mmCIF file of C-alpha atoms in Angstrom:
data_model
loop_
_atom_site.group_PDB
_atom_site.id
_atom_site.type_symbol
_atom_site.label_atom_id
_atom_site.label_comp_id
_atom_site.label_asym_id
_atom_site.label_seq_id
_atom_site.Cartn_x
_atom_site.Cartn_y
_atom_site.Cartn_z
ATOM 1 C CA MET A 864 -116.132 -42.951 -83.107
ATOM 2 C CA LYS A 865 -119.861 -43.079 -83.874
ATOM 3 C CA LYS A 866 -120.002 -45.975 -86.393
ATOM 4 C CA LEU A 867 -117.426 -47.734 -83.679
ATOM 5 C CA LEU A 868 -120.050 -47.395 -80.574
ATOM 6 C CA ILE A 869 -122.959 -48.527 -82.487
ATOM 7 C CA SER A 870 -121.255 -51.587 -83.433
ATOM 8 C CA LEU A 871 -119.871 -51.915 -79.686
ATOM 9 C CA LEU A 872 -123.581 -51.705 -78.611
ATOM 10 C CA ALA A 873 -124.989 -54.011 -81.047
ATOM 11 C CA ILE A 874 -122.484 -56.362 -80.299
ATOM 12 C CA LEU A 875 -123.188 -56.251 -76.576
ATOM 13 C CA ALA A 876 -127.002 -56.591 -77.091
ATOM 14 C CA LEU A 877 -126.261 -59.967 -78.767
ATOM 15 C CA SER A 878 -124.375 -61.041 -76.312
ATOM 16 C CA TYR A 879 -127.031 -60.194 -74.274
ATOM 17 C CA CYS A 880 -129.824 -61.744 -76.075
ATOM 18 C CA THR A 881 -128.006 -64.941 -76.251
ATOM 19 C CA THR A 882 -126.817 -65.545 -72.809
ATOM 20 C CA LYS A 883 -129.256 -68.098 -71.228
ATOM 21 C CA PRO A 884 -130.336 -67.228 -68.128
ATOM 22 C CA GLN A 885 -128.970 -70.065 -65.239
ATOM 23 C CA PHE A 886 -130.144 -71.488 -61.863
ATOM 24 C CA GLU A 887 -127.446 -71.518 -59.410
ATOM 25 C CA ILE A 888 -128.194 -73.651 -56.075
ATOM 26 C CA ASN A 889 -125.716 -73.029 -53.179
ATOM 27 C CA ILE A 890 -125.491 -75.831 -50.964
ATOM 28 C CA THR A 891 -124.489 -75.847 -47.320
ATOM 29 C CA ALA A 892 -124.201 -78.614 -44.788
ATOM 30 C CA GLU A 893 -124.632 -76.988 -40.936
ATOM 31 C CA GLU A 894 -122.338 -78.020 -38.854
ATOM 32 C CA GLY A 895 -122.379 -81.344 -37.089
ATOM 33 C CA PHE A 896 -124.434 -82.519 -40.624
ATOM 34 C CA GLU A 897 -122.239 -85.880 -41.309
ATOM 35 C CA MET A 898 -121.244 -87.210 -44.515
ATOM 36 C CA PRO A 899 -118.513 -89.120 -46.608
ATOM 37 C CA ASP A 900 -115.520 -87.120 -48.030
ATOM 38 C CA SER A 901 -116.468 -88.182 -51.288
ATOM 39 C CA THR A 902 -120.456 -87.195 -51.514
ATOM 40 C CA SER A 903 -121.655 -85.348 -54.151
ATOM 41 C CA ALA A 904 -125.194 -83.121 -54.726
ATOM 42 C CA VAL A 905 -127.651 -84.041 -56.902
ATOM 43 C CA ALA A 906 -130.477 -81.981 -58.155
ATOM 44 C CA VAL A 907 -132.767 -84.359 -60.173
ATOM 45 C CA THR A 908 -135.572 -82.252 -61.911
ATOM 46 C CA TYR A 909 -139.363 -84.448 -62.974
ATOM 47 C CA ARG A 910 -141.811 -83.711 -65.091
ATOM 48 C CA ALA A 911 -145.005 -86.162 -65.583
ATOM 49 C CA LYS A 912 -145.337 -87.399 -68.843
ATOM 50 C CA ILE A 913 -147.318 -84.734 -71.034
ATOM 51 C CA GLY A 914 -147.956 -86.401 -74.355
ATOM 52 C CA GLU A 915 -144.754 -88.848 -75.370
ATOM 53 C CA THR A 916 -142.383 -86.756 -73.936
ATOM 54 C CA ASP A 917 -140.906 -87.429 -70.750
ATOM 55 C CA SER A 918 -138.321 -84.652 -69.246
ATOM 56 C CA THR A 919 -135.783 -85.946 -66.395
ATOM 57 C CA PHE A 920 -132.665 -83.704 -65.988
ATOM 58 C CA VAL A 921 -129.667 -84.434 -63.312
ATOM 59 C CA PHE A 922 -127.280 -82.061 -62.431
ATOM 60 C CA LYS A 923 -124.469 -82.715 -59.944
ATOM 61 C CA ALA A 924 -121.763 -81.381 -58.348
ATOM 62 C CA PRO A 925 -119.277 -82.464 -55.452
ATOM 63 C CA MET A 926 -119.375 -80.975 -52.075
ATOM 64 C CA VAL A 927 -116.131 -79.618 -50.513
ATOM 65 C CA ASN A 928 -115.306 -78.678 -47.084
ATOM 66 C CA GLY A 929 -119.480 -78.702 -46.159
ATOM 67 C CA THR A 930 -120.263 -77.214 -49.290
ATOM 68 C CA ALA A 931 -121.451 -77.233 -53.519
ATOM 69 C CA GLN A 932 -122.690 -75.046 -56.001
ATOM 70 C CA ILE A 933 -124.945 -76.465 -58.790
ATOM 71 C CA LYS A 934 -125.733 -74.389 -61.825
ATOM 72 C CA GLY A 935 -127.265 -74.944 -64.893
ATOM 73 C CA ASN A 936 -130.037 -73.845 -67.342
ATOM 74 C CA VAL A 937 -133.708 -74.812 -67.155
ATOM 75 C CA ASP A 938 -136.414 -73.909 -69.889
ATOM 76 C CA ASP A 939 -139.423 -74.286 -67.533
ATOM 77 C CA ILE A 940 -140.273 -74.316 -63.917
ATOM 78 C CA TYR A 941 -139.746 -78.414 -62.629
ATOM 79 C CA ASN A 942 -140.465 -80.454 -59.320
ATOM 80 C CA ALA A 943 -136.969 -80.647 -58.280
ATOM 81 C CA TYR A 944 -135.627 -82.810 -55.672
ATOM 82 C CA LEU A 945 -131.987 -82.850 -54.044
ATOM 83 C CA TYR A 946 -129.912 -85.804 -53.060
ATOM 84 C CA LEU A 947 -126.739 -87.059 -51.562
ATOM 85 C CA ILE A 948 -124.666 -89.485 -53.078
ATOM 86 C CA GLU A 949 -121.632 -91.203 -52.105
ATOM 87 C CA ASN A 950 -120.002 -90.528 -55.137
ATOM 88 C CA GLU A 951 -120.140 -88.655 -58.995
ATOM 89 C CA ASP A 952 -121.350 -92.507 -60.615
ATOM 90 C CA ALA A 953 -124.104 -93.677 -58.235
ATOM 91 C CA GLU A 954 -127.543 -93.234 -58.625
ATOM 92 C CA PRO A 955 -129.876 -90.979 -56.361
ATOM 93 C CA SER A 956 -132.222 -93.128 -54.447
ATOM 94 C CA GLY A 957 -134.238 -93.287 -51.451
ATOM 95 C CA ARG A 958 -135.524 -90.097 -49.476
ATOM 96 C CA PRO A 959 -134.389 -86.602 -51.088
ATOM 97 C CA PHE A 960 -132.811 -84.344 -48.577
ATOM 98 C CA ALA A 961 -135.562 -81.267 -50.137
ATOM 99 C CA GLN A 962 -137.926 -80.994 -52.786
ATOM 100 C CA PHE A 963 -138.280 -77.595 -54.312
ATOM 101 C CA TYR A 964 -139.464 -75.755 -57.781
ATOM 102 C CA LEU A 965 -136.621 -75.349 -59.481
ATOM 103 C CA GLU A 966 -136.176 -72.427 -62.536
ATOM 104 C CA ASN A 967 -133.596 -69.810 -63.395
ATOM 105 C CA GLU A 968 -133.301 -68.203 -59.726
ATOM 106 C CA LYS A 969 -130.457 -68.319 -57.321
ATOM 107 C CA TYR A 970 -131.225 -70.795 -54.774
ATOM 108 C CA ASP A 971 -129.495 -71.172 -51.399
ATOM 109 C CA ILE A 972 -130.167 -74.951 -49.423
ATOM 110 C CA THR A 973 -128.842 -75.326 -46.124
ATOM 111 C CA LEU A 974 -128.370 -78.821 -44.973
ATOM 112 C CA ALA A 975 -129.303 -78.897 -41.128
ATOM 113 C CA THR A 976 -128.905 -81.791 -38.563
ATOM 114 C CA GLU A 977 -132.408 -81.523 -37.294
ATOM 115 C CA LYS A 978 -135.364 -79.568 -39.436
ATOM 116 C CA GLY A 979 -133.991 -81.477 -42.851
ATOM 117 C CA ALA A 980 -132.923 -79.159 -45.518
ATOM 118 C CA LEU A 981 -133.679 -75.388 -45.124
ATOM 119 C CA ILE A 982 -134.728 -73.540 -48.921
ATOM 120 C CA ASN A 983 -134.118 -69.790 -49.325
ATOM 121 C CA GLY A 984 -134.251 -68.091 -52.647
ATOM 122 C CA GLY A 985 -136.192 -69.379 -55.656
ATOM 123 C CA GLY A 986 -138.622 -67.902 -58.034
ATOM 124 C CA GLU A 987 -142.462 -66.913 -57.494
ATOM 125 C CA LEU A 988 -143.565 -70.380 -57.033
ATOM 126 C CA GLN A 989 -140.768 -71.516 -54.899
ATOM 127 C CA LYS A 990 -141.195 -68.818 -52.738
ATOM 128 C CA THR A 991 -145.069 -68.785 -52.438
ATOM 129 C CA ASN A 992 -144.372 -72.329 -51.503
ATOM 130 C CA SER A 993 -141.772 -71.710 -48.563
ATOM 131 C CA TYR A 994 -144.752 -69.243 -47.309
ATOM 132 C CA ILE A 995 -147.440 -71.449 -47.113
ATOM 133 C CA LYS A 996 -145.508 -74.753 -45.353
ATOM 134 C CA GLY A 997 -144.242 -72.072 -42.909
ATOM 135 C CA GLU A 998 -147.648 -70.558 -42.066
ATOM 136 C CA ILE A 999 -148.687 -74.672 -41.874
ATOM 137 C CA GLU A 1000 -145.707 -75.211 -39.394
ATOM 138 C CA LYS A 1001 -146.718 -72.342 -37.369
ATOM 139 C CA ILE A 1002 -149.920 -73.663 -36.852
ATOM 140 C CA TYR A 1003 -148.605 -77.288 -36.068
ATOM 141 C CA ASP A 1004 -145.888 -75.925 -33.702
ATOM 142 C CA GLU A 1005 -148.404 -72.862 -31.853
ATOM 143 C CA SER A 1006 -151.088 -76.262 -31.426
ATOM 144 C CA GLY A 1007 -148.566 -78.487 -29.426
ATOM 145 C CA PHE A 1008 -148.944 -81.003 -32.386
ATOM 146 C CA THR A 1009 -145.173 -80.937 -33.320
ATOM 147 C CA ALA A 1010 -144.350 -81.195 -29.943
ATOM 148 C CA ILE A 1011 -146.777 -84.245 -28.816
ATOM 149 C CA LEU A 1012 -145.054 -86.024 -32.412
ATOM 150 C CA ASP A 1013 -141.899 -85.534 -31.516
ATOM 151 C CA GLN A 1014 -142.949 -87.376 -28.136
ATOM 152 C CA LEU A 1015 -144.494 -90.107 -29.714
ATOM 153 C CA LYS A 1016 -141.479 -90.852 -31.274
ATOM 154 C CA GLN A 1017 -139.585 -91.279 -28.339
ATOM 155 C CA ASP A 1018 -142.369 -93.442 -27.559
ATOM 156 C CA PRO A 1019 -144.270 -95.036 -30.384
ATOM 157 C CA THR A 1020 -146.608 -97.260 -28.413
ATOM 158 C CA ASN A 1021 -148.143 -94.678 -25.663
ATOM 159 C CA LYS A 1022 -152.021 -94.762 -26.603
ATOM 160 C CA GLU A 1023 -152.289 -91.258 -24.505
ATOM 161 C CA LEU A 1024 -149.936 -89.755 -26.717
ATOM 162 C CA ARG A 1025 -151.420 -91.263 -30.127
ATOM 163 C CA ASP A 1026 -155.065 -90.678 -29.266
ATOM 164 C CA SER A 1027 -154.184 -86.902 -28.177
ATOM 165 C CA LEU A 1028 -152.551 -86.403 -31.844
ATOM 166 C CA ARG A 1029 -155.411 -87.804 -33.430
ATOM 167 C CA LYS A 1030 -157.430 -85.237 -31.899
ATOM 168 C CA LEU A 1031 -155.202 -82.267 -32.317
ATOM 169 C CA SER A 1032 -155.094 -83.417 -35.807
ATOM 170 C CA ASP A 1033 -159.134 -83.454 -36.127
ATOM 171 C CA GLU A 1034 -159.144 -79.688 -34.492
ATOM 172 C CA ILE A 1035 -156.217 -77.805 -36.312
ATOM 173 C CA SER A 1036 -157.133 -79.402 -39.872
ATOM 174 C CA PRO A 1037 -159.778 -77.075 -40.625
ATOM 175 C CA LYS A 1038 -157.183 -74.166 -39.758
ATOM 176 C CA VAL A 1039 -154.511 -76.166 -42.081
ATOM 177 C CA GLU A 1040 -156.515 -76.233 -44.905
ATOM 178 C CA THR A 1041 -157.589 -72.303 -44.808
ATOM 179 C CA ILE A 1042 -153.885 -71.527 -45.259
ATOM 180 C CA GLU A 1043 -153.692 -72.396 -49.010
ATOM 181 C CA LYS A 1044 -157.586 -71.945 -49.584
ATOM 182 C CA ASP A 1045 -157.313 -68.501 -48.956
ATOM 183 C CA TYR A 1046 -153.921 -67.808 -51.111
ATOM 184 C CA LEU A 1047 -155.449 -68.775 -54.029
ATOM 185 C CA ASN A 1048 -158.992 -67.403 -53.608
ATOM 186 C CA GLU A 1049 -156.846 -63.888 -53.475
ATOM 187 C CA ASN A 1050 -154.395 -65.325 -56.303
ATOM 188 C CA PRO A 1051 -156.448 -66.992 -58.276
ATOM 189 C CA THR A 1052 -154.171 -66.650 -61.659
ATOM 190 C CA SER A 1053 -150.814 -67.404 -59.624
ATOM 191 C CA ILE A 1054 -148.302 -69.609 -60.475
ATOM 192 C CA TYR A 1055 -149.058 -71.583 -57.449
ATOM 193 C CA ALA A 1056 -152.749 -71.788 -58.706
ATOM 194 C CA LEU A 1057 -151.768 -73.262 -62.091
ATOM 195 C CA VAL A 1058 -149.511 -75.755 -60.544
ATOM 196 C CA GLN A 1059 -151.950 -76.947 -57.866
ATOM 197 C CA ALA A 1060 -154.612 -76.926 -60.560
ATOM 198 C CA ALA A 1061 -152.134 -79.352 -63.143
ATOM 199 C CA SER A 1062 -151.300 -81.102 -60.010
ATOM 200 C CA ASN A 1063 -155.287 -82.263 -59.336
ATOM 201 C CA ARG A 1064 -156.295 -82.300 -62.571
ATOM 202 C CA TYR A 1065 -157.372 -86.123 -62.354
ATOM 203 C CA TYR A 1066 -159.679 -85.200 -59.377
ATOM 204 C CA ILE A 1067 -161.138 -82.414 -59.747
ATOM 205 C CA SER A 1068 -165.237 -82.227 -62.148
ATOM 206 C CA LEU A 1069 -165.005 -81.597 -65.557
ATOM 207 C CA ASP A 1070 -166.456 -78.140 -65.680
ATOM 208 C CA SER A 1071 -164.291 -76.889 -63.057
ATOM 209 C CA LEU A 1072 -161.224 -78.517 -65.252
ATOM 210 C CA LYS A 1073 -162.992 -76.015 -68.125
ATOM 211 C CA GLN A 1074 -163.167 -73.141 -66.322
ATOM 212 C CA LEU A 1075 -159.689 -73.390 -65.199
ATOM 213 C CA VAL A 1076 -158.133 -74.051 -68.690
ATOM 214 C CA THR A 1077 -159.928 -70.730 -70.007
ATOM 215 C CA ARG A 1078 -158.591 -68.960 -66.933
ATOM 216 C CA PHE A 1079 -155.135 -69.670 -67.697
ATOM 217 C CA GLU A 1080 -155.336 -69.790 -71.381
ATOM 218 C CA GLY A 1081 -156.215 -65.536 -70.176
ATOM 219 C CA VAL A 1082 -153.139 -65.327 -68.837
ATOM 220 C CA LYS A 1083 -150.373 -64.864 -71.148
ATOM 221 C CA GLN A 1084 -147.536 -65.905 -68.663
ATOM 222 C CA MET A 1085 -149.309 -68.671 -67.583
ATOM 223 C CA ASN A 1086 -150.730 -70.379 -71.064
ATOM 224 C CA SER A 1087 -147.334 -71.914 -71.936
ATOM 225 C CA GLY A 1088 -145.013 -74.830 -70.185
ATOM 226 C CA HIS A 1089 -145.721 -78.044 -69.355
ATOM 227 C CA HIS A 1090 -148.015 -77.367 -66.622
ATOM 228 C CA PHE A 1091 -150.470 -75.548 -68.725
ATOM 229 C CA ALA A 1092 -150.491 -78.101 -70.732
ATOM 230 C CA SER A 1093 -150.490 -80.839 -68.524
ATOM 231 C CA LEU A 1094 -153.940 -79.400 -67.609
ATOM 232 C CA LYS A 1095 -155.078 -78.714 -71.344
ATOM 233 C CA GLU A 1096 -153.929 -82.713 -72.234
ATOM 234 C CA ALA A 1097 -156.262 -83.695 -69.095
ATOM 235 C CA LEU A 1098 -159.237 -81.654 -70.510
ATOM 236 C CA ALA A 1099 -159.083 -83.051 -74.083
ATOM 237 C CA GLU A 1100 -158.764 -86.838 -72.333
ATOM 238 C CA ARG A 1101 -161.700 -85.935 -69.855
ATOM 239 C CA GLU A 1102 -163.395 -84.706 -73.027
ATOM 240 C CA ALA A 1103 -163.020 -87.708 -74.972
ATOM 241 C CA LEU A 1104 -164.644 -89.425 -71.861
ATOM 242 C CA ALA A 1105 -167.505 -87.653 -71.633
ATOM 243 C CA PRO A 1106 -170.862 -88.616 -71.118
ATOM 244 C CA GLY A 1107 -172.275 -88.726 -74.603
ATOM 245 C CA ALA A 1108 -169.331 -89.908 -76.043
ATOM 246 C CA GLN A 1109 -168.654 -93.195 -77.123
ATOM 247 C CA ALA A 1110 -166.796 -95.593 -74.798
ATOM 248 C CA PRO A 1111 -163.433 -96.751 -76.144
ATOM 249 C CA ASP A 1112 -163.664 -100.897 -76.981
ATOM 250 C CA PHE A 1113 -161.132 -103.374 -75.634
ATOM 251 C CA THR A 1114 -160.743 -107.048 -75.322
ATOM 252 C CA LEU A 1115 -159.166 -108.479 -71.917
ATOM 253 C CA ASP A 1116 -159.144 -112.299 -70.806
ATOM 254 C CA ASP A 1117 -161.030 -113.664 -67.715
ATOM 255 C CA PRO A 1118 -159.395 -115.728 -65.249
ATOM 256 C CA ASP A 1119 -159.581 -118.830 -67.076
ATOM 257 C CA GLY A 1120 -157.920 -117.103 -70.479
ATOM 258 C CA ASN A 1121 -160.816 -116.391 -72.476
ATOM 259 C CA PRO A 1122 -161.035 -113.388 -74.020
ATOM 260 C CA ILE A 1123 -163.829 -110.746 -73.125
ATOM 261 C CA LYS A 1124 -165.044 -107.655 -75.387
ATOM 262 C CA LEU A 1125 -166.355 -104.825 -73.864
ATOM 263 C CA SER A 1126 -168.865 -104.120 -76.728
ATOM 264 C CA ASP A 1127 -170.153 -107.756 -76.882
ATOM 265 C CA PHE A 1128 -170.560 -107.161 -72.938
ATOM 266 C CA TYR A 1129 -172.653 -104.152 -72.806
ATOM 267 C CA ALA A 1130 -174.753 -104.877 -75.804
ATOM 268 C CA SER A 1131 -176.070 -107.585 -73.368
ATOM 269 C CA ASN A 1132 -177.218 -105.052 -70.628
ATOM 270 C CA LYS A 1133 -179.200 -102.078 -70.163
ATOM 271 C CA ILE A 1134 -176.485 -100.279 -68.560
ATOM 272 C CA THR A 1135 -173.062 -101.849 -67.786
ATOM 273 C CA MET A 1136 -170.526 -100.092 -65.569
ATOM 274 C CA ILE A 1137 -166.849 -100.643 -66.311
ATOM 275 C CA ASP A 1138 -164.999 -100.900 -63.268
ATOM 276 C CA PHE A 1139 -161.245 -100.169 -62.743
ATOM 277 C CA TRP A 1140 -160.002 -101.933 -59.579
ATOM 278 C CA ALA A 1141 -157.491 -104.031 -57.767
ATOM 279 C CA SER A 1142 -156.984 -106.393 -55.424
ATOM 280 C CA TRP A 1143 -153.904 -104.244 -53.734
ATOM 281 C CA CYS A 1144 -156.490 -101.321 -53.651
ATOM 282 C CA GLY A 1145 -157.485 -100.869 -49.935
ATOM 283 C CA PRO A 1146 -160.680 -98.123 -51.406
ATOM 284 C CA CYS A 1147 -161.558 -100.952 -53.661
ATOM 285 C CA ARG A 1148 -161.513 -104.027 -51.774
ATOM 286 C CA ALA A 1149 -163.382 -101.452 -48.683
ATOM 287 C CA PHE A 1150 -166.103 -100.496 -51.438
ATOM 288 C CA ASN A 1151 -166.754 -104.184 -52.856
ATOM 289 C CA PRO A 1152 -169.586 -105.631 -50.383
ATOM 290 C CA THR A 1153 -171.321 -102.290 -51.041
ATOM 291 C CA LEU A 1154 -170.840 -102.740 -54.739
ATOM 292 C CA THR A 1155 -172.172 -106.537 -54.316
ATOM 293 C CA GLN A 1156 -175.222 -105.176 -52.275
ATOM 294 C CA ILE A 1157 -175.893 -102.765 -55.718
ATOM 295 C CA TYR A 1158 -175.390 -105.446 -57.979
ATOM 296 C CA GLU A 1159 -177.894 -107.962 -56.287
ATOM 297 C CA LYS A 1160 -180.281 -105.237 -56.112
ATOM 298 C CA TYR A 1161 -180.214 -104.339 -59.878
ATOM 299 C CA LYS A 1162 -178.753 -106.873 -61.828
ATOM 300 C CA ASP A 1163 -182.228 -108.534 -62.606
ATOM 301 C CA LYS A 1164 -183.323 -105.304 -64.371
ATOM 302 C CA GLY A 1165 -179.919 -104.753 -66.699
ATOM 303 C CA PHE A 1166 -177.301 -103.900 -64.519
ATOM 304 C CA GLY A 1167 -174.116 -105.470 -65.541
ATOM 305 C CA ILE A 1168 -170.548 -105.153 -63.994
ATOM 306 C CA LEU A 1169 -167.286 -106.071 -66.127
ATOM 307 C CA GLY A 1170 -164.744 -105.748 -63.469
ATOM 308 C CA VAL A 1171 -161.031 -104.614 -65.249
ATOM 309 C CA SER A 1172 -157.984 -105.099 -62.648
ATOM 310 C CA LEU A 1173 -154.993 -103.710 -62.431
ATOM 311 C CA ASP A 1174 -153.036 -106.292 -60.871
ATOM 312 C CA LYS A 1175 -149.756 -108.139 -61.350
ATOM 313 C CA GLU A 1176 -150.506 -111.549 -59.657
ATOM 314 C CA LYS A 1177 -153.307 -113.476 -61.235
ATOM 315 C CA GLU A 1178 -153.189 -115.684 -57.757
ATOM 316 C CA ASN A 1179 -154.035 -112.058 -55.809
ATOM 317 C CA TRP A 1180 -156.483 -111.157 -58.628
ATOM 318 C CA ILE A 1181 -158.756 -114.529 -58.441
ATOM 319 C CA LYS A 1182 -158.083 -114.434 -54.238
ATOM 320 C CA ALA A 1183 -159.539 -111.023 -54.321
ATOM 321 C CA ILE A 1184 -162.872 -112.218 -56.098
ATOM 322 C CA GLU A 1185 -163.510 -115.151 -54.202
ATOM 323 C CA ASP A 1186 -162.871 -113.249 -50.942
ATOM 324 C CA ASP A 1187 -165.086 -110.466 -51.443
ATOM 325 C CA LYS A 1188 -167.581 -112.882 -53.541
ATOM 326 C CA LEU A 1189 -167.451 -110.828 -56.682
ATOM 327 C CA VAL A 1190 -170.174 -112.500 -59.380
ATOM 328 C CA TRP A 1191 -170.058 -110.723 -62.220
ATOM 329 C CA SER A 1192 -167.277 -110.765 -64.878
ATOM 330 C CA HIS A 1193 -163.718 -109.810 -64.459
ATOM 331 C CA VAL A 1194 -161.010 -109.195 -67.497
ATOM 332 C CA SER A 1195 -157.187 -108.220 -66.566
ATOM 333 C CA ASP A 1196 -154.153 -108.330 -68.508
ATOM 334 C CA LEU A 1197 -152.040 -108.339 -65.220
ATOM 335 C CA GLU A 1198 -150.060 -105.441 -66.422
ATOM 336 C CA TYR A 1199 -150.078 -103.122 -62.898
ATOM 337 C CA TRP A 1200 -150.953 -99.272 -64.009
ATOM 338 C CA ASP A 1201 -150.119 -99.863 -67.529
ATOM 339 C CA CYS A 1202 -153.044 -102.014 -68.428
ATOM 340 C CA ALA A 1203 -154.323 -101.533 -71.869
ATOM 341 C CA ALA A 1204 -157.692 -100.760 -71.214
ATOM 342 C CA ALA A 1205 -156.928 -98.375 -68.101
ATOM 343 C CA LYS A 1206 -154.621 -96.315 -70.497
ATOM 344 C CA LEU A 1207 -157.631 -96.118 -73.182
ATOM 345 C CA TYR A 1208 -159.981 -94.742 -70.142
ATOM 346 C CA SER A 1209 -157.086 -92.681 -68.776
ATOM 347 C CA ILE A 1210 -157.088 -93.957 -65.553
ATOM 348 C CA LYS A 1211 -154.769 -91.955 -62.929
ATOM 349 C CA TYR A 1212 -156.582 -93.612 -59.708
ATOM 350 C CA ILE A 1213 -158.930 -96.377 -58.096
ATOM 351 C CA PRO A 1214 -161.366 -97.316 -57.876
ATOM 352 C CA GLN A 1215 -162.987 -95.585 -60.947
ATOM 353 C CA SER A 1216 -165.530 -96.422 -62.936
ATOM 354 C CA TYR A 1217 -167.614 -95.479 -66.136
ATOM 355 C CA PHE A 1218 -171.245 -96.212 -66.959
ATOM 356 C CA VAL A 1219 -172.419 -97.309 -70.498
ATOM 357 C CA ASP A 1220 -175.478 -98.294 -72.263
ATOM 358 C CA SER A 1221 -175.985 -101.138 -74.844
ATOM 359 C CA THR A 1222 -175.248 -99.094 -77.247
ATOM 360 C CA GLY A 1223 -171.881 -98.215 -75.842
ATOM 361 C CA LYS A 1224 -172.541 -94.818 -75.246
ATOM 362 C CA ILE A 1225 -171.254 -93.136 -72.172
ATOM 363 C CA LEU A 1226 -174.087 -92.307 -69.444
ATOM 364 C CA LEU A 1227 -171.991 -91.330 -66.230
ATOM 365 C CA ALA A 1228 -168.412 -90.753 -65.697
ATOM 366 C CA SER A 1229 -165.932 -91.218 -62.849
ATOM 367 C CA PRO A 1230 -168.920 -91.088 -60.110
ATOM 368 C CA GLU A 1231 -168.184 -90.674 -56.272
ATOM 369 C CA GLU A 1232 -169.028 -93.944 -55.254
ATOM 370 C CA ASP A 1233 -172.407 -92.404 -53.634
ATOM 371 C CA GLU A 1234 -173.447 -91.139 -57.001
ATOM 372 C CA ILE A 1235 -173.855 -95.121 -58.381
ATOM 373 C CA GLU A 1236 -177.163 -96.182 -56.608
ATOM 374 C CA LYS A 1237 -178.945 -93.045 -57.058
ATOM 375 C CA PHE A 1238 -177.880 -93.210 -60.821
ATOM 376 C CA LEU A 1239 -178.890 -96.655 -61.488
ATOM 377 C CA GLU A 1240 -182.529 -95.446 -59.467
ATOM 378 C CA GLU A 1241 -183.246 -93.027 -61.512
ATOM 379 C CA ASN A 1242 -181.954 -95.140 -65.371
ATOM 380 C CA LEU A 1243 -183.314 -98.736 -64.778
#
């Protein structure tokens, strides 16, 4: 009898250990929410590329009498998007009904007629996100912002309403920013803090990135998974392009089809700016008049610029060069964000620039626009 009991316990233990945790998404359409009878609910999970891995999973379930239940398993916490499709074979498209963080937990999602989708449940990350969004919504509602916005939707040309909304937005913005800032200060090693750090990894300073990696590396439950991996990957990329490193070399064609090699170009200048931009980039075009003035001031002191465009259409690229009177050298492979040089320099936003000396050593990486002239004044 004792041996039988031990065997049963072993079987139960083995069964428990091999049962994978699952998520459960219960979807209910509010009364009055209209949709075709053949509608299916779709949860799409997505994560950004980590190395060569790009993970996207799609989970589907039919809507029956206004309800659906999607079950499945994920190996990490993912951004997820809820879509409704008219038949099971259709591809999810357009704006999702809901965005949430999916892990192996239970979720209750109500498809509401006025406020979109209402989400309850989930893990710590989803609950924290819902809390912060809820606190922000309170500020907008209590300030009257939401009411004015609703009026503006009915009367979009009303200048008085538009001005009131703009003024109110300026007043409540500091309060809105404080909600998340306070939470992050009080919970610096939370999963929410990790995800926010990973989401903003290309927009924070190298020193801050180092501190964040060190911080989460020391927290066992945080130093695995794709969020932390993306943070470490960004740090490695940034360190490889930090001041003192050798600038990656590349060769691209100018507008006339002539190849220009970066190493040949910077060898003829004391300091070269590698300027990543595009004709379609509003902030780039807005900065071009200032950059033109800087170039005119320092070009005779050994300053050169190599503009690297992330354009797709050659005509637009050339027109922008002419319209903005950009008299320095320009190159592009017209591959948009797949530009070979942009990949070498891990460009995730533009305008962005690197400054190198005549040997190709990086002197300044991704400076703010107001830092550029000060840097040149000190170094030329």
